[in-house]
């Protein structure tokens, strides 16, 4: 799906000779120019106008990374819910499907760690060589690697609730804290997911 979104949103700009993210860069530049023109009429100070221009320039430079991260995240979001929706439709239609594992026991495939190493190494090589749009490649790798680990971190928190025999309030407090600590909580969840995968805590002691 990420390739489909890329083809729909980035390929026209690439074929026009503006690069895959040229349309987004132009859109950010146009938005910044329009805001800078309207701001004085709204009584904005010179300092605020300079900040608008600086932020517009930042968005233009960061467009490859921002767009790529958004496309990959959307693709992963829909890929996550597609099987769940499909199972629900099958059950509604009376089709027998294999039962899913409990959320607390969800695991990544064995090949994930191997793929993680390859992707991380590739991202480092691309960054070191200074390849064009290297930031976009790194952003894609961060999403592909970080997304599943974040999910495993969330599963680990749910697992600890059952393991420690706590009530639903435990999840409310923990997940609420993750929301309040965002974006730091992303790194916390990735760390939890990675440690659980390496130490195999849940796989060795699954919830029954």
Tab-separated table of C-alpha atoms in Angstrom:
chain	number	residue	atom	x	y	z
A	1	UNK	CA	0.000	0.000	0.000
A	2	UNK	CA	2.913	2.317	0.686
A	3	UNK	CA	4.025	1.864	-2.918
A	4	UNK	CA	0.518	2.719	-4.102
A	5	UNK	CA	0.460	5.902	-2.023
A	6	UNK	CA	3.922	6.798	-3.282
A	7	UNK	CA	2.847	6.276	-6.894
A	8	UNK	CA	-0.277	8.367	-6.386
A	9	UNK	CA	1.305	11.265	-4.486
A	10	UNK	CA	4.967	11.339	-5.509
A	11	UNK	CA	5.221	9.781	-8.963
A	12	UNK	CA	3.554	12.689	-10.839
A	13	UNK	CA	6.100	15.124	-9.433
A	14	UNK	CA	8.933	12.734	-10.279
A	15	UNK	CA	7.741	12.342	-13.872
A	16	UNK	CA	7.466	16.125	-14.168
A	17	UNK	CA	11.166	16.427	-13.351
A	18	UNK	CA	10.693	17.992	-9.905
A	19	UNK	CA	11.797	14.989	-7.893
A	20	UNK	CA	9.448	12.745	-5.901
A	21	UNK	CA	8.801	15.375	-3.237
A	22	UNK	CA	8.872	18.508	-5.371
A	23	UNK	CA	5.109	19.104	-5.167
A	24	UNK	CA	5.177	18.915	-1.375
A	25	UNK	CA	8.138	21.267	-1.162
A	26	UNK	CA	6.349	23.748	-3.415
A	27	UNK	CA	3.189	23.426	-1.332
A	28	UNK	CA	5.088	24.166	1.881
A	29	UNK	CA	6.821	27.136	0.263
A	30	UNK	CA	3.524	28.517	-1.068
A	31	UNK	CA	1.856	28.057	2.314
A	32	UNK	CA	4.700	29.889	4.052
A	33	UNK	CA	4.602	32.757	1.562
A	34	UNK	CA	0.845	33.160	1.942
A	35	UNK	CA	1.028	33.131	5.731
A	36	UNK	CA	3.857	35.663	5.668
A	37	UNK	CA	1.729	37.947	3.463
A	38	UNK	CA	-1.395	37.645	5.623
A	39	UNK	CA	0.372	37.858	8.992
A	40	UNK	CA	1.051	41.655	8.895
A	41	UNK	CA	-2.634	42.304	8.224
A	42	UNK	CA	-3.461	40.351	11.381
A	43	UNK	CA	-1.085	42.445	13.460
A	44	UNK	CA	1.761	39.914	13.616
A	45	UNK	CA	5.152	41.178	14.710
A	46	UNK	CA	8.291	40.997	12.587
A	47	UNK	CA	9.617	38.284	14.871
A	48	UNK	CA	6.552	36.111	14.271
A	49	UNK	CA	6.789	36.645	10.517
A	50	UNK	CA	10.437	35.546	10.562
A	51	UNK	CA	9.453	32.466	12.534
A	52	UNK	CA	6.810	31.620	9.934
A	53	UNK	CA	9.361	31.937	7.143
A	54	UNK	CA	11.905	29.855	9.037
A	55	UNK	CA	9.354	27.151	9.755
A	56	UNK	CA	8.284	27.131	6.104
A	57	UNK	CA	11.920	26.697	5.071
A	58	UNK	CA	12.281	23.846	7.574
A	59	UNK	CA	9.200	22.085	6.162
A	60	UNK	CA	10.639	22.362	2.658
A	61	UNK	CA	13.893	20.734	3.759
A	62	UNK	CA	12.131	18.090	5.843
A	63	UNK	CA	9.473	17.319	3.219
A	64	UNK	CA	11.104	14.030	2.051
A	65	UNK	CA	11.324	12.665	5.589
A	66	UNK	CA	7.896	13.912	6.674
A	67	UNK	CA	6.095	12.650	3.576
A	68	UNK	CA	7.822	9.271	3.621
A	69	UNK	CA	7.105	8.733	7.313
A	70	UNK	CA	3.465	9.668	6.760
A	71	UNK	CA	3.030	7.323	3.784
A	72	UNK	CA	4.677	4.372	5.528
A	73	UNK	CA	2.752	4.987	8.759
A	74	UNK	CA	-0.570	5.101	6.893
A	75	UNK	CA	0.278	1.886	5.059
A	76	UNK	CA	1.194	0.133	8.315
A	77	UNK	CA	-1.962	1.414	10.001
A	78	UNK	CA	-4.233	-0.003	7.307
A	79	UNK	CA	-2.186	-3.213	7.090
A	80	UNK	CA	-2.702	-3.716	10.825
A	81	UNK	CA	-6.470	-3.339	10.720
A	82	UNK	CA	-7.081	-5.113	7.388
A	83	UNK	CA	-6.762	-8.678	8.791
A	84	UNK	CA	-8.875	-7.771	11.826
A	85	UNK	CA	-11.635	-6.357	9.623
A	86	UNK	CA	-11.374	-9.360	7.298
A	87	UNK	CA	-11.763	-11.753	10.234
A	88	UNK	CA	-14.790	-9.847	11.446
A	89	UNK	CA	-16.401	-10.027	8.009
A	90	UNK	CA	-15.666	-13.748	7.761
A	91	UNK	CA	-17.235	-14.423	11.144
A	92	UNK	CA	-20.256	-12.346	10.210
A	93	UNK	CA	-20.635	-14.406	7.021
A	94	UNK	CA	-20.367	-17.624	9.019
A	95	UNK	CA	-16.944	-18.606	7.680
A	96	UNK	CA	-14.844	-20.493	10.197
A	97	UNK	CA	-11.459	-18.897	10.772
A	98	UNK	CA	-8.516	-19.846	12.911
A	99	UNK	CA	-8.714	-18.191	16.345
A	100	UNK	CA	-6.280	-15.382	17.019
A	101	UNK	CA	-3.797	-15.423	19.863
A	102	UNK	CA	-4.543	-13.260	22.868
A	103	UNK	CA	-3.344	-9.691	22.482
A	104	UNK	CA	-0.924	-10.213	25.374
A	105	UNK	CA	0.730	-13.062	23.433
A	106	UNK	CA	1.137	-11.388	20.059
A	107	UNK	CA	4.642	-11.930	18.719
A	108	UNK	CA	6.761	-10.801	15.786
A	109	UNK	CA	8.030	-13.374	13.296
A	110	UNK	CA	11.410	-14.974	13.831
A	111	UNK	CA	12.805	-13.265	10.761
A	112	UNK	CA	11.989	-9.805	12.114
A	113	UNK	CA	15.302	-9.389	13.930
A	114	UNK	CA	17.226	-10.403	10.814
A	115	UNK	CA	15.266	-7.938	8.717
A	116	UNK	CA	15.776	-5.280	11.391
A	117	UNK	CA	19.530	-5.686	11.155
A	118	UNK	CA	19.519	-5.478	7.360
A	119	UNK	CA	17.309	-2.381	7.320
A	120	UNK	CA	19.339	-0.592	9.993
A	121	UNK	CA	22.580	-1.388	8.189
A	122	UNK	CA	21.124	-0.161	4.908
A	123	UNK	CA	19.961	3.081	6.514
A	124	UNK	CA	23.411	3.675	7.984
A	125	UNK	CA	25.086	3.064	4.618
A	126	UNK	CA	22.685	5.410	2.817
A	127	UNK	CA	23.234	8.128	5.427
A	128	UNK	CA	27.007	7.687	5.362
A	129	UNK	CA	27.171	7.900	1.562
A	130	UNK	CA	24.922	10.957	1.495
A	131	UNK	CA	22.584	9.479	-1.116
A	132	UNK	CA	19.927	11.827	-2.475
A	133	UNK	CA	16.831	11.823	-0.222
A	134	UNK	CA	18.694	9.735	2.341
A	135	UNK	CA	16.516	11.283	5.041
A	136	UNK	CA	13.445	9.767	3.393
A	137	UNK	CA	15.039	6.312	3.421
A	138	UNK	CA	15.971	6.656	7.091
A	139	UNK	CA	12.441	7.800	7.966
A	140	UNK	CA	10.969	4.787	6.166
A	141	UNK	CA	13.287	2.425	8.049
A	142	UNK	CA	12.438	4.069	11.362
A	143	UNK	CA	8.721	3.515	10.746
A	144	UNK	CA	9.111	-0.048	9.459
A	145	UNK	CA	11.312	-1.031	12.399
A	146	UNK	CA	9.768	1.110	15.110
A	147	UNK	CA	6.091	0.444	14.343
A	148	UNK	CA	6.106	-3.302	15.145
A	149	UNK	CA	8.309	-2.757	18.194
A	150	UNK	CA	5.898	-0.115	19.507
A	151	UNK	CA	3.070	-2.624	19.127
A	152	UNK	CA	5.105	-5.236	20.999
A	153	UNK	CA	5.718	-2.702	23.757
A	154	UNK	CA	1.971	-2.130	24.066
A	155	UNK	CA	1.426	-5.898	24.162
A	156	UNK	CA	4.082	-6.199	26.864
A	157	UNK	CA	2.279	-3.673	29.058
A	158	UNK	CA	-0.958	-5.645	28.630
A	159	UNK	CA	0.967	-8.833	29.415
A	160	UNK	CA	2.343	-7.371	32.642
A	161	UNK	CA	-1.190	-6.467	33.745
A	162	UNK	CA	-2.258	-10.114	33.464
A	163	UNK	CA	1.037	-11.417	34.860
A	164	UNK	CA	0.795	-9.171	37.928
A	165	UNK	CA	-2.976	-9.726	38.213
A	166	UNK	CA	-3.889	-6.075	38.068
A	167	UNK	CA	-7.235	-4.603	37.086
A	168	UNK	CA	-8.213	-2.531	34.073
A	169	UNK	CA	-7.097	0.606	35.923
A	170	UNK	CA	-3.509	-0.546	35.422
A	171	UNK	CA	-3.880	-0.268	31.660
A	172	UNK	CA	-5.614	3.093	31.965
A	173	UNK	CA	-2.725	4.478	34.006
A	174	UNK	CA	0.013	2.969	31.840
A	175	UNK	CA	-1.478	3.864	28.478
A	176	UNK	CA	-2.504	7.278	29.774
A	177	UNK	CA	1.093	7.868	30.819
A	178	UNK	CA	2.247	6.873	27.339
A	179	UNK	CA	-0.071	9.493	25.849
A	180	UNK	CA	1.132	12.195	28.233
A	181	UNK	CA	4.782	11.344	27.603
A	182	UNK	CA	4.422	11.378	23.807
A	183	UNK	CA	6.726	11.476	21.827
A	184	UNK	CA	9.144	10.160	24.483
A	185	UNK	CA	6.780	7.230	25.014
A	186	UNK	CA	7.523	6.032	21.476
A	187	UNK	CA	11.119	5.329	22.456
A	188	UNK	CA	9.983	3.703	25.709
A	189	UNK	CA	7.650	1.344	23.856
A	190	UNK	CA	10.313	0.527	21.271
A	191	UNK	CA	12.739	-0.298	24.081
A	192	UNK	CA	10.167	-2.514	25.825
A	193	UNK	CA	9.332	-4.293	22.592
A	194	UNK	CA	12.988	-4.831	21.710
A	195	UNK	CA	13.918	-6.127	25.162
A	196	UNK	CA	10.930	-8.466	25.177
A	197	UNK	CA	11.932	-9.795	21.767
A	198	UNK	CA	15.560	-10.322	22.776
A	199	UNK	CA	14.836	-11.821	26.206
A	200	UNK	CA	11.752	-13.717	24.994
A	201	UNK	CA	9.848	-12.935	28.178
A	202	UNK	CA	6.342	-13.369	26.787
A	203	UNK	CA	7.172	-16.226	24.423
A	204	UNK	CA	8.596	-18.329	27.263
A	205	UNK	CA	5.744	-17.552	29.658
A	206	UNK	CA	2.617	-16.948	27.540
A	207	UNK	CA	-0.673	-15.946	29.086
A	208	UNK	CA	-3.111	-18.858	29.242
